[in-house]
CSV table of N, CA and C in Angstrom, one decimal:
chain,number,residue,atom,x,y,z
A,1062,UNK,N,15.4,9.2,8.2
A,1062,UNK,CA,14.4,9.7,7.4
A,1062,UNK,C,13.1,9.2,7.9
A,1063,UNK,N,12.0,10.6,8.1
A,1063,UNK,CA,10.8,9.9,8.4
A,1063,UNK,C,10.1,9.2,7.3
A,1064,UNK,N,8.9,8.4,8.2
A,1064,UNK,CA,8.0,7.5,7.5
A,1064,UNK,C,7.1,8.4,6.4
A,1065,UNK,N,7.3,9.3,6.3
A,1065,UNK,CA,6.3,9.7,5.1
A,1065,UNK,C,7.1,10.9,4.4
A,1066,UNK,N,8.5,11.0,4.3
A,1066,UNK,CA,9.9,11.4,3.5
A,1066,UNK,C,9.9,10.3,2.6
A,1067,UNK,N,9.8,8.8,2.7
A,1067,UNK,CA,9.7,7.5,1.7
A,1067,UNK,C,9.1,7.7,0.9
A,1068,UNK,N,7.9,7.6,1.0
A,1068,UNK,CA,6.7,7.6,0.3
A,1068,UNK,C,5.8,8.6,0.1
A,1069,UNK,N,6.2,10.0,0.1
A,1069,UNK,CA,5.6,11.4,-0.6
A,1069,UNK,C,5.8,12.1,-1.1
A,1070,UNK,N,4.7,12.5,-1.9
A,1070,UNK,CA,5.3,13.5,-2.7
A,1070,UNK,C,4.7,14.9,-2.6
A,1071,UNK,N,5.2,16.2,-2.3
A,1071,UNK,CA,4.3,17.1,-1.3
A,1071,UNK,C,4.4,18.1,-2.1
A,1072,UNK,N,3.3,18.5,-2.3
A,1072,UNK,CA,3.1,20.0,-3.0
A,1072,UNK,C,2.3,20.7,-1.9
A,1073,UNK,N,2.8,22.3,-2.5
A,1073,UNK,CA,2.3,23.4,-1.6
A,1073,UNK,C,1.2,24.1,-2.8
A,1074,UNK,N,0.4,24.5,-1.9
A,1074,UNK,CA,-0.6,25.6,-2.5
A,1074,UNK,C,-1.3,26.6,-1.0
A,1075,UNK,N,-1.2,28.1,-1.6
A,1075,UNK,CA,-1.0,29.0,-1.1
A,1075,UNK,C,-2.7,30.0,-1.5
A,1076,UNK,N,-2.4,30.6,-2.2
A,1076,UNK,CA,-4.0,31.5,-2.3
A,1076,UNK,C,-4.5,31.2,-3.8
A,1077,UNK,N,-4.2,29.3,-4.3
A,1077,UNK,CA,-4.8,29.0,-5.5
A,1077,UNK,C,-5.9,27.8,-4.7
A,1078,UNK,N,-5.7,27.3,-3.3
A,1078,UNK,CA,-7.1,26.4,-2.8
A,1078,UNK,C,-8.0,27.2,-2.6
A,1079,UNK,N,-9.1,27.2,-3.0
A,1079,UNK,CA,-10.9,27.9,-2.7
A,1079,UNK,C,-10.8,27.9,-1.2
A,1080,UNK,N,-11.6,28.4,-0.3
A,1080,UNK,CA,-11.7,28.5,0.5
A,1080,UNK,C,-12.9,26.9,0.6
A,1081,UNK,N,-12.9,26.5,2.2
A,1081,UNK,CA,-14.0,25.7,2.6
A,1081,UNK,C,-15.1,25.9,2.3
A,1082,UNK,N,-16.2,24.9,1.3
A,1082,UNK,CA,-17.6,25.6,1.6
A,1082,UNK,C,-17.8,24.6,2.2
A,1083,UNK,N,-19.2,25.1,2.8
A,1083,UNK,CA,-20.1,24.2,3.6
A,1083,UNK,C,-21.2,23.3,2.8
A,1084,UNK,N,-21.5,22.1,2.5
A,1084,UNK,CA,-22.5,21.6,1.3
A,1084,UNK,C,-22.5,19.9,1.9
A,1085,UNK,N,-23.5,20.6,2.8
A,1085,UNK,CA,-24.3,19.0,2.9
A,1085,UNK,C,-24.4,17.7,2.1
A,1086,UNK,N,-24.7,18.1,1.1
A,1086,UNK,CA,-25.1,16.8,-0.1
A,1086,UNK,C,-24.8,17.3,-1.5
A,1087,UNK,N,-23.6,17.1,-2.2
A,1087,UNK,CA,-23.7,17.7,-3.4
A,1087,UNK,C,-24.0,17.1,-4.7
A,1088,UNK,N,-25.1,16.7,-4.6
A,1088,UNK,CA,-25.7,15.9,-5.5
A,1088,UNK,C,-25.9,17.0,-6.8
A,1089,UNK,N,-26.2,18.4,-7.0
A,1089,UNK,CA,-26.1,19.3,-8.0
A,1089,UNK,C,-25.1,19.4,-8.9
A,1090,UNK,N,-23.6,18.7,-8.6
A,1090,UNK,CA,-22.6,18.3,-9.5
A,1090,UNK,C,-22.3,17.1,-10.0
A,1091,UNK,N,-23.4,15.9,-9.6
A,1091,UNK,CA,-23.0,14.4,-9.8
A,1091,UNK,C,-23.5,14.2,-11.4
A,1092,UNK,N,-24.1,15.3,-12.0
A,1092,UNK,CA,-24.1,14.5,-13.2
A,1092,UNK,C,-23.0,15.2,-14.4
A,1093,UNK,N,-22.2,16.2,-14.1
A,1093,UNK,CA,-21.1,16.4,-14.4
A,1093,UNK,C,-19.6,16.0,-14.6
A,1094,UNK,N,-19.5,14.7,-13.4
A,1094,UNK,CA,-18.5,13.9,-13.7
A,1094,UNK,C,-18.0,12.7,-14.6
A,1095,UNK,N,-17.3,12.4,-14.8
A,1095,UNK,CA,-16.8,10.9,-15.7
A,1095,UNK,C,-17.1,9.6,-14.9
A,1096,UNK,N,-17.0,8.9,-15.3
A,1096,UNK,CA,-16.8,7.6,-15.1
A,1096,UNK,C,-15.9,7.6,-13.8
A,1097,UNK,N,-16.2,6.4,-12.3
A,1097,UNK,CA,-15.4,6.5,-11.4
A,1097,UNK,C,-14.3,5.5,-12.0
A,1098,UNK,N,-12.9,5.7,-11.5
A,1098,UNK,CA,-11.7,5.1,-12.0
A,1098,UNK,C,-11.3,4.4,-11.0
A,1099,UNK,N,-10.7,3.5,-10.8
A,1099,UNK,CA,-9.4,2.4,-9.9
A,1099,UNK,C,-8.5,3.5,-9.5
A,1100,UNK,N,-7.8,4.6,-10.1
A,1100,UNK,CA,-6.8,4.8,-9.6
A,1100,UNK,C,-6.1,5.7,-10.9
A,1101,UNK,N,-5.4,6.6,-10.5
A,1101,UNK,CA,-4.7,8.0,-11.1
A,1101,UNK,C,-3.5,7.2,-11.7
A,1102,UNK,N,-3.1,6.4,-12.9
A,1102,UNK,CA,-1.8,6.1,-13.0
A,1102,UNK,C,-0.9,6.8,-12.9
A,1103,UNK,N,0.1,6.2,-12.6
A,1103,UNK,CA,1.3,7.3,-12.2
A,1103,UNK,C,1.4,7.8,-11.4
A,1104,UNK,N,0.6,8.7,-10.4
A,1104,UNK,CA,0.1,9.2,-9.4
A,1104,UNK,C,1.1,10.6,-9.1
A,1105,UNK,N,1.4,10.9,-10.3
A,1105,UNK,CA,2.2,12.1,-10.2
A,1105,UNK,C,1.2,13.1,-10.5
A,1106,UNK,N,0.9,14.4,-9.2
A,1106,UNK,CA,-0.3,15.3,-9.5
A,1106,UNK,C,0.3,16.7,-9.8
A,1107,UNK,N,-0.1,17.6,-10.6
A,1107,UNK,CA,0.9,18.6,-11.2
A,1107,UNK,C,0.3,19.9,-10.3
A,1108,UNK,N,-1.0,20.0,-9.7
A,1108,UNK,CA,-1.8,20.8,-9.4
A,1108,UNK,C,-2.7,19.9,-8.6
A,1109,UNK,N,-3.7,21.0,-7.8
A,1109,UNK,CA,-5.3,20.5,-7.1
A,1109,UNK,C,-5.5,22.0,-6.7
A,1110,UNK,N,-6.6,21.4,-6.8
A,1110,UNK,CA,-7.7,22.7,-6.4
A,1110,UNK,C,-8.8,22.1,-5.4
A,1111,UNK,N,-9.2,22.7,-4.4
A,1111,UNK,CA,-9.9,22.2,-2.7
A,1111,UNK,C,-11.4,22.9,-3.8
A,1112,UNK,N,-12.3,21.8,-3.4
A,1112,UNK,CA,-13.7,21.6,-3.8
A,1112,UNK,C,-14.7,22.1,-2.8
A,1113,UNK,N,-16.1,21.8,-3.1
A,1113,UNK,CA,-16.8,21.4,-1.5
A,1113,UNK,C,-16.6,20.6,-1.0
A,1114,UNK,N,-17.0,20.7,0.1
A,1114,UNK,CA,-16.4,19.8,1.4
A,1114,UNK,C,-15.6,18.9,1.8
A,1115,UNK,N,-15.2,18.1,1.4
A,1115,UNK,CA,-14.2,17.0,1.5
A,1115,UNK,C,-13.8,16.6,0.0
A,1116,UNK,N,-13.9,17.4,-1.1
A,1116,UNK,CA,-13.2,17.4,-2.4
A,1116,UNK,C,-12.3,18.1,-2.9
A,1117,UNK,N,-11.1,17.3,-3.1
A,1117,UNK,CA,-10.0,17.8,-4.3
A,1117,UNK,C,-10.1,17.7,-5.5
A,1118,UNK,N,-10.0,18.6,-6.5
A,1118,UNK,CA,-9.7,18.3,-8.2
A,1118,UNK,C,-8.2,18.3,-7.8
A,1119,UNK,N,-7.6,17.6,-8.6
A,1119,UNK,CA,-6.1,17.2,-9.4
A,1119,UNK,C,-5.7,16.6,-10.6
A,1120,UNK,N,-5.1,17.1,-11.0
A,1120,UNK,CA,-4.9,17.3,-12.8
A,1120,UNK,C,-3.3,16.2,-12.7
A,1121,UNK,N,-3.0,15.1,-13.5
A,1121,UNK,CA,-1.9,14.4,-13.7
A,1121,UNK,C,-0.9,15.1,-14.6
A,1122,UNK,N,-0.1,14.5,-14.6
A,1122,UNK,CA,1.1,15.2,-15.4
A,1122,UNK,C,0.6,15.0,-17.1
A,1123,UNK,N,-0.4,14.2,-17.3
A,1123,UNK,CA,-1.2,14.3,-18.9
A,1123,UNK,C,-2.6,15.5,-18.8
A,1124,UNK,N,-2.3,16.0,-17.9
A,1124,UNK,CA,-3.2,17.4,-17.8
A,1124,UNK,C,-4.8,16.5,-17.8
A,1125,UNK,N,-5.0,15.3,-17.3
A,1125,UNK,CA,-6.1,15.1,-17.6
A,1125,UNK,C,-6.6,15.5,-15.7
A,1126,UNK,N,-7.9,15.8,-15.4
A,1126,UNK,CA,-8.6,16.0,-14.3
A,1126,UNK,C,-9.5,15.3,-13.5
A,1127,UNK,N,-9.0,14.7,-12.6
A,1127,UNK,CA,-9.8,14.4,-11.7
A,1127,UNK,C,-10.8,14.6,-10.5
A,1128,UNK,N,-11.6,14.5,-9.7
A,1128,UNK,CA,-12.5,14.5,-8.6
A,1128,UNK,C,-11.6,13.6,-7.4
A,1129,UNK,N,-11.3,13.6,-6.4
A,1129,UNK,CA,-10.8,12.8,-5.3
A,1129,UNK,C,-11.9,13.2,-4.3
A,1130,UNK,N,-13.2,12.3,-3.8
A,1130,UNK,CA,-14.0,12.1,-3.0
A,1130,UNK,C,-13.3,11.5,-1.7
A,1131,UNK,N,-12.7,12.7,-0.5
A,1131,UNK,CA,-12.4,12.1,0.7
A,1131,UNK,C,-13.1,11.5,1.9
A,1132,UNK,N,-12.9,11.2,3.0
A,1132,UNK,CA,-13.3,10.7,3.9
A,1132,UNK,C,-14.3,12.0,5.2
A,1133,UNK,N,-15.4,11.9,5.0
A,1133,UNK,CA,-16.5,13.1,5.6
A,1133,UNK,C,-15.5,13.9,6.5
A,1134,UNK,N,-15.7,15.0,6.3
A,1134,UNK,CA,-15.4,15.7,7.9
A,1134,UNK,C,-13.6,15.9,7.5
A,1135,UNK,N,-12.6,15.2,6.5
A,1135,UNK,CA,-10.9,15.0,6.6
A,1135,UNK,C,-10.6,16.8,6.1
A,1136,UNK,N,-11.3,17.3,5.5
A,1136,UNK,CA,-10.6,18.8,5.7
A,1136,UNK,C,-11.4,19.8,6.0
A,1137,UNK,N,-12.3,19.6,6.9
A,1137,UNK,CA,-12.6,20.3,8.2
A,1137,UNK,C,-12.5,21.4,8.5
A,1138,UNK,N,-11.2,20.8,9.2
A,1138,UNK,CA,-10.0,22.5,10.0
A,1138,UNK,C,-9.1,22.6,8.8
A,1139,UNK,N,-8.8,22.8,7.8
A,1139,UNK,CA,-7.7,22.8,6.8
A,1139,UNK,C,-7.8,24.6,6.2
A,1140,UNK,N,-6.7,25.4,6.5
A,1140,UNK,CA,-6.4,26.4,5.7
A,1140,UNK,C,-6.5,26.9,4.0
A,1141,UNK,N,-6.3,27.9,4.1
A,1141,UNK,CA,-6.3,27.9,2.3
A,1141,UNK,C,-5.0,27.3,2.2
A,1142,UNK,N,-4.1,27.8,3.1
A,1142,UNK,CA,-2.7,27.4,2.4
A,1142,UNK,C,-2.4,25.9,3.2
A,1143,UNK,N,-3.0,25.0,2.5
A,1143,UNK,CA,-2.5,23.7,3.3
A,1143,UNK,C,-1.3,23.1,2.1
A,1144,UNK,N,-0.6,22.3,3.1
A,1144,UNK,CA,0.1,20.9,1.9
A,1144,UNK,C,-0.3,19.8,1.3
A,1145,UNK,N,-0.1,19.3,1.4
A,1145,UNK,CA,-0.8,18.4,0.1
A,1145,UNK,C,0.6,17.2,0.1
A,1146,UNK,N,0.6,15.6,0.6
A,1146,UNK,CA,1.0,14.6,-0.2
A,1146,UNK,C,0.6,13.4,-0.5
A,1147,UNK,N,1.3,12.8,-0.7
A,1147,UNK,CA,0.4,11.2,-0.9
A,1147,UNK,C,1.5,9.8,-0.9
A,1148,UNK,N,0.4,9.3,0.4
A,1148,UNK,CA,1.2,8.3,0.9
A,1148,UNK,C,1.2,7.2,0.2
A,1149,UNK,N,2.0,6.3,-1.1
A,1149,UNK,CA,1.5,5.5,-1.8
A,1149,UNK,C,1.4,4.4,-1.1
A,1150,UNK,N,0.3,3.5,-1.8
A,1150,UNK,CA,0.5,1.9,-1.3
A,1150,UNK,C,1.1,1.1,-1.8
A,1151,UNK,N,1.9,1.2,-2.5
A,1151,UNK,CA,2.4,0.0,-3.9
A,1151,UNK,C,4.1,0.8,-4.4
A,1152,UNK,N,4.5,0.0,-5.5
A,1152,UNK,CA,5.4,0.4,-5.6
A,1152,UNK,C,5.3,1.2,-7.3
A,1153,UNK,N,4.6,1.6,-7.3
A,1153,UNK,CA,3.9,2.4,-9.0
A,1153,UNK,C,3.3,3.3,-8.2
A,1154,UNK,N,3.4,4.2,-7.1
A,1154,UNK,CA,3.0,5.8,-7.0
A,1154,UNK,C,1.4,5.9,-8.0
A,1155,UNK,N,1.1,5.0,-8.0
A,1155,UNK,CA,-0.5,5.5,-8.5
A,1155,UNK,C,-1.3,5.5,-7.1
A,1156,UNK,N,-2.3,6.7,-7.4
A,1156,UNK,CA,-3.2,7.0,-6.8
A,1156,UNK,C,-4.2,6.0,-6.4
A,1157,UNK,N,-4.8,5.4,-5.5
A,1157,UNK,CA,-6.0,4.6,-5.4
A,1157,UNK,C,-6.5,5.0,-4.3
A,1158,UNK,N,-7.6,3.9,-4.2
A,1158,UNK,CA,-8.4,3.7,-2.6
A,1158,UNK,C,-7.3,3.4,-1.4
A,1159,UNK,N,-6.0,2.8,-2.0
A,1159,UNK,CA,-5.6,2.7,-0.8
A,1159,UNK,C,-4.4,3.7,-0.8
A,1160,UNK,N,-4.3,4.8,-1.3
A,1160,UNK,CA,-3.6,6.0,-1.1
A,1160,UNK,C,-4.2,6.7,0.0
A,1161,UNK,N,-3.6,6.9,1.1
A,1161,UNK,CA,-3.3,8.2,1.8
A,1161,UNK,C,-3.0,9.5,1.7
A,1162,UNK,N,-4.2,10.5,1.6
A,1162,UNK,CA,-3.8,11.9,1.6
A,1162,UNK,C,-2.9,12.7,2.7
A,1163,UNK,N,-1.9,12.9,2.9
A,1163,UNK,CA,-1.5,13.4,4.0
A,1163,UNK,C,-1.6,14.8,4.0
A,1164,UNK,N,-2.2,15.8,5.2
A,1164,UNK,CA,-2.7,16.9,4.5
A,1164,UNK,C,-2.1,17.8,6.1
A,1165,UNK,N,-1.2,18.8,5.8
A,1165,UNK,CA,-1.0,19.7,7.0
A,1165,UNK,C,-1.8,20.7,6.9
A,1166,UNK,N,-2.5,21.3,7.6
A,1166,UNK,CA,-3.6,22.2,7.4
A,1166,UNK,C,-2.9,23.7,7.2
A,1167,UNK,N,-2.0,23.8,7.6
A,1167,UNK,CA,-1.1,25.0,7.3
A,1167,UNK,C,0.6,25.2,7.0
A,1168,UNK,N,0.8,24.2,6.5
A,1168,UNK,CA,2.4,23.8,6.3
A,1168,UNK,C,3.0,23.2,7.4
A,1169,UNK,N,4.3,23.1,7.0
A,1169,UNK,CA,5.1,22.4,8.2
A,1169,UNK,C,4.7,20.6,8.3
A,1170,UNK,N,4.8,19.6,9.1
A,1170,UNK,CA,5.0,18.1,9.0
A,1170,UNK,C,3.3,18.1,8.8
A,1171,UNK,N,3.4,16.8,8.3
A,1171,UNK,CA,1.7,16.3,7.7
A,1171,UNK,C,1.4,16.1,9.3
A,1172,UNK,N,0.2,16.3,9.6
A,1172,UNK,CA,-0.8,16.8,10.7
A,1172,UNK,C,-2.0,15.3,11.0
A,1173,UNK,N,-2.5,15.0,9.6
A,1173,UNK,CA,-3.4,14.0,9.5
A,1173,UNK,C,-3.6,13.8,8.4
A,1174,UNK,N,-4.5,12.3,8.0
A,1174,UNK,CA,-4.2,11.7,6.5
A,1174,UNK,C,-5.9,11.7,6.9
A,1175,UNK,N,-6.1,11.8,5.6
A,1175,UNK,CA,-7.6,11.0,4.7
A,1175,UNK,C,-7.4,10.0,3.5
A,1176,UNK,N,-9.1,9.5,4.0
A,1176,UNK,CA,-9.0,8.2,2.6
A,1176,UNK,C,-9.7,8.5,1.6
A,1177,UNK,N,-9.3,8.1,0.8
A,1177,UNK,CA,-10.0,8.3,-0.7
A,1177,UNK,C,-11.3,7.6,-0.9
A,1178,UNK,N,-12.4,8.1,-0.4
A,1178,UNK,CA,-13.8,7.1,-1.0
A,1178,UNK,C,-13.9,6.9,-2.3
A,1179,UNK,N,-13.6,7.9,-3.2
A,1179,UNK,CA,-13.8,7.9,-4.7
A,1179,UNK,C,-12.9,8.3,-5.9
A,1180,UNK,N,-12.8,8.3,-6.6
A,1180,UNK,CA,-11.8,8.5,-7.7
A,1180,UNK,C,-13.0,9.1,-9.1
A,1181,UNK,N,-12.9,10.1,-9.7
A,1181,UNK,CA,-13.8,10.0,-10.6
A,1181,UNK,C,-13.1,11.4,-11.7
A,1182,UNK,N,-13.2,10.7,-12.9
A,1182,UNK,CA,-12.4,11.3,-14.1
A,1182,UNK,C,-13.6,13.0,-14.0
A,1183,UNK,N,-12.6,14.4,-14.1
A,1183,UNK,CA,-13.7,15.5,-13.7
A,1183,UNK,C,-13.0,16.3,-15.1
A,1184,UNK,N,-14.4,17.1,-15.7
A,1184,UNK,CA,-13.6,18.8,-16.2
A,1184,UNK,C,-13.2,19.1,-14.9
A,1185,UNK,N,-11.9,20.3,-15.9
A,1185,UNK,CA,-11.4,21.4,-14.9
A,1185,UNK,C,-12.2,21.9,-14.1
A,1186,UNK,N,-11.8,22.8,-12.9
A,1186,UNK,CA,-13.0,23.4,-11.8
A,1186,UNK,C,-12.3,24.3,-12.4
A,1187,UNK,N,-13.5,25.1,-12.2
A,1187,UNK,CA,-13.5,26.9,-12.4
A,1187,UNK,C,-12.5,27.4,-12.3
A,1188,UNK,N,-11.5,27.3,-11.1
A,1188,UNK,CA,-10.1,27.9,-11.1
A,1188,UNK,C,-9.5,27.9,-12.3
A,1189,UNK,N,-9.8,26.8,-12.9
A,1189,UNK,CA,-9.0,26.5,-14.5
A,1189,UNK,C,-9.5,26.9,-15.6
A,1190,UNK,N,-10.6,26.8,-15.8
A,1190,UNK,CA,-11.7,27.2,-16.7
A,1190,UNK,C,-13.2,27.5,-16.3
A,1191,UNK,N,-13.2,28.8,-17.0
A,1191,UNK,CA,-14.6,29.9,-16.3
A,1191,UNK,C,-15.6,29.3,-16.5
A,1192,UNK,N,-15.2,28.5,-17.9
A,1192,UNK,CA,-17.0,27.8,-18.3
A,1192,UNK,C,-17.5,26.1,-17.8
A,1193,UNK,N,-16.4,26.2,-16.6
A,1193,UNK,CA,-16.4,24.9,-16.3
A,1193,UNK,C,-18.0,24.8,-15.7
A,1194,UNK,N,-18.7,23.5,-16.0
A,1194,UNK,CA,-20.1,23.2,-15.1
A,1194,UNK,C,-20.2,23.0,-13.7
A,1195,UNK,N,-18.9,22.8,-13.2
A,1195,UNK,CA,-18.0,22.8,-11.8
A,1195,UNK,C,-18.4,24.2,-11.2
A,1196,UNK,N,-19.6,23.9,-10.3
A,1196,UNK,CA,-19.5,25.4,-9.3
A,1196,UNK,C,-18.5,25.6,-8.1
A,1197,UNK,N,-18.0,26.3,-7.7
A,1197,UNK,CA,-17.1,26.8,-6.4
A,1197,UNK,C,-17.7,26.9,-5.5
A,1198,UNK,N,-18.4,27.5,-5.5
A,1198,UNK,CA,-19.7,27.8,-4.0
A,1198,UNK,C,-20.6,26.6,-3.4
């Protein structure tokens, strides 16, 4: 068994990730989010949705939503239809700073990982709800 068959848990998403935008500084959505968090307990993610630029939303198994701020530049070259897992650090599968995204840019074995700069409690993005303050573009 490979080294990241142990410790992941992989979801697929197909024509529900946004496509890549390009956004320099997105300071236009920072006063929309929650409080930054330690870490996703549980770290069991039910869904995500691809943000601007190096942002995932992901929703926990208590439907609540988060922001995941990655490491500049980690999904780049990444498809719409990429994979998605997470490499835990601990033995409680919660999400943190020191979780590993492992992300194949178009299916098939994880390709490269990113780090999590930030954690921050989010409304749904737009995919989820129309009236979200969450722009796509």
């Amino acid at each position: 068994m490979n080294r990241w068959a142990k410790t992941a848990v992989v979801l697929t998403v197909a024509a529900t990730a946004t496509p890549l935008a390009a956004a320099p500084d997105d300071t236009t959505q920072a006063a929309v989010f929650g409080e930054e968090v330690p870490s996703i307990p549980g770290g069991e993610v039910v869904q995500y949705f691809r943000g601007k630029g190096d942002v995932l939303y992901v929703q926990d198994r208590a439907a609540r939503w988060y922001r995941l701020d990655l490491n500049d530049g980690c999904l780049k070259n990444t498809r719409r239809d990429f994979t998605l897992a997470f490499g835990y650090s601990d033995g409680f599968n919660r999400i943190d700073h020191f979780t590993k995204v492992l992300v194949s840019p178009g299916g098939g074995t994880m390709h490269f990982s990113c780090r999590i700069d930030a954690i921050h409690r989010s409304p749904a993005p737009p995919q989820i709800d129309s009236k979200s303050p969450i722009s796509s573009d």
